[in-house]
Amino acid sequence: MAAPESGDGNNGAARMVTLISSDNTRFEVEAAAASLSQTLQLTILDGGGGGGDGIPLPNVDSATLSKVLEYCIKHAPAAANGGAPNATAVDRAELERFDNEFVNIDQSVLYSLIMAAHNLEIEGLQSLVAKKVADMIKGKSPMEIRRTLGFPDPTPEEQAEMNAHMLEYGWAYE
Amino acid sequence: MSSPADDLILEVFLRLPPHPTCLLHVSLVCKHWRRLIHGHWFLNHLRARHHNVAPLLGFFHKDGFVPTGDSPDRLSAAHFSQLQGSGWMVLSSRHGRVLLRNTYSMQSEALLLVWDPMTGGRSYLPIHPKYRRNGCSSRPFSVVFLFAFRGRVFAGVYSSQTKEWGDLVSMGIPRELSSIKEANSVFISNALYLLWPCNYKIKIIRFHLATKRLQYIEISQSIHVVQAMTKMFQVIVLGGELMSTLQDGSGMLHK
């Protein structure tokens, strides 16, 4: 005897959940994709987010959430395979290509993304964006880093302090 | 830039190359970043992330220091070469410090110098116990002095904490190993391995720092020694227990 259908929408079609951004935009997405977020996964396991309810995300605006979900949807199949131990090299290369393209965006979007990834506990995304920012600052002098990240020019006091520190670390300067 | 929480900044820092010059530049960006880079949390996590394996920053060559990496993430060759050619000769370097010996033409008595190029700290130590002169040093260190004499090898350890050479220990050795000439050494798991090329074979003298025990290891033909040009450094690949650990201590400077 087959078990009776529970009627929770799990008969063939993937279960969907609704996420609501801070500016009240509703996003319908597969539960498997949303579950890349550790925070959302708990709610979804409890049966939340289905039907007309939706899960409100008061800290994430719609532009950022749409970007976050783009990442989750792309990475969900690999994550469902438990980190995809049997993924082909082609699949992995494709994900890598996607990741590289994905973080090729404005700094302001990057910062919103890393905050959202942190709040939603999406480890892969947080790591991806952190790596991108690290790549932006490595191999640069302190002043170049400040300019890259749009810091204001240092005050005379800050500049004097920077110079003093540079003198102290003679081993680092050719 | 809006200021993300500190743990996000730290997540970014953790993904930087663990090169001290890179971390220094980042720490100079602003006071807040400096505090984060210097904090215990960051240091511990950075080490764990790199499995406590220190980055290779460069090595000492007879003509001077050769740094790795590209500018600006690269140590100053001039800074690290400052003692060479000015009466000092590099014998060895590890754990971020360099052991040098004076050239005898400069001073009549032989001296050893332990130099910390990052802090500039210098400790001079006498080879002869009657000769004492000490520089500044914050972190403790040991210097192992090995010599062969009449069919035995002797080892003594200088401690920067007691400022004295400890008692000599010795062990009989085969006759063909009559003298140690600029032998190369590696330091692994609190033991010093001295590589002793002899008649186209390699012998190893092992000296354990904690137990002060000397041990003689004969290597069969399963060993390949790659000796780069001069006696710059050696890399050893061999089966068994030394395999994983020998990779790390090839006389190069580790921070």
Tab-separated table of C-alpha atoms in Angstrom, chain A residues 55-126:
chain	number	residue	atom	x	y	z
A	55	ILE	CA	8.488	35.018	5.077
A	56	PRO	CA	9.220	38.684	5.724
A	57	LEU	CA	12.860	39.759	5.434
A	58	PRO	CA	12.887	43.265	6.930
A	59	ASN	CA	16.664	43.668	6.488
A	60	VAL	CA	16.888	42.893	2.778
A	61	ASP	CA	15.600	45.184	0.025
A	62	SER	CA	14.161	43.827	-3.225
A	63	ALA	CA	17.198	44.622	-5.412
A	64	THR	CA	19.500	42.746	-3.041
A	65	LEU	CA	17.076	39.882	-2.484
A	66	SER	CA	16.686	39.322	-6.196
A	67	LYS	CA	20.462	39.087	-6.507
A	68	VAL	CA	20.686	36.739	-3.502
A	69	LEU	CA	18.034	34.470	-4.991
A	70	GLU	CA	19.821	34.431	-8.336
A	71	TYR	CA	22.799	32.947	-6.472
A	72	CYS	CA	20.676	30.489	-4.496
A	73	ILE	CA	18.816	29.183	-7.537
A	74	LYS	CA	22.068	28.581	-9.381
A	75	HIS	CA	23.708	26.837	-6.426
A	76	ALA	CA	20.706	24.860	-5.152
A	77	PRO	CA	21.197	21.733	-7.329
A	78	ALA	CA	24.844	21.346	-6.267
A	79	ALA	CA	23.956	21.973	-2.620
A	80	ALA	CA	21.193	19.342	-2.816
A	81	ASN	CA	23.846	16.816	-3.873
A	82	GLY	CA	25.610	17.408	-0.585
A	83	GLY	CA	28.275	19.683	-2.025
A	84	ALA	CA	28.052	17.755	-5.301
A	85	PRO	CA	30.715	15.102	-4.837
A	86	ASN	CA	29.595	13.567	-8.136
A	87	ALA	CA	29.387	16.840	-10.020
A	88	THR	CA	31.229	16.795	-13.287
A	89	ALA	CA	34.139	19.072	-13.991
A	90	VAL	CA	31.900	20.860	-16.466
A	91	ASP	CA	29.299	21.574	-13.784
A	92	ARG	CA	31.941	22.880	-11.444
A	93	ALA	CA	33.505	25.036	-14.126
A	94	GLU	CA	30.094	26.441	-14.960
A	95	LEU	CA	29.422	27.342	-11.316
A	96	GLU	CA	32.829	28.967	-11.087
A	97	ARG	CA	32.160	30.988	-14.223
A	98	PHE	CA	28.795	32.020	-12.789
A	99	ASP	CA	30.399	33.051	-9.485
A	100	ASN	CA	33.042	35.172	-11.190
A	101	GLU	CA	30.424	36.965	-13.267
A	102	PHE	CA	28.102	37.258	-10.309
A	103	VAL	CA	30.461	39.357	-8.172
A	104	ASN	CA	31.487	41.540	-11.099
A	105	ILE	CA	29.209	44.310	-9.845
A	106	ASP	CA	29.151	47.722	-8.196
A	107	GLN	CA	30.738	47.987	-4.784
A	108	SER	CA	27.525	49.216	-3.179
A	109	VAL	CA	25.755	46.070	-4.399
A	110	LEU	CA	28.632	43.940	-3.120
A	111	TYR	CA	28.291	45.413	0.356
A	112	SER	CA	24.520	44.936	0.402
A	113	LEU	CA	25.067	41.367	-0.728
A	114	ILE	CA	27.593	40.506	1.946
A	115	MET	CA	25.334	41.979	4.625
A	116	ALA	CA	22.387	39.979	3.332
A	117	ALA	CA	24.457	36.796	3.052
A	118	HIS	CA	25.558	37.344	6.626
A	119	ASN	CA	22.049	37.981	7.932
A	120	LEU	CA	20.575	35.049	6.030
A	121	GLU	CA	23.584	32.846	6.815
A	122	ILE	CA	24.344	31.817	3.251
A	123	GLU	CA	27.870	30.644	3.753
A	124	GLY	CA	28.854	30.185	0.118
A	125	LEU	CA	27.669	33.635	-0.889
A	126	GLN	CA	29.292	35.331	2.070
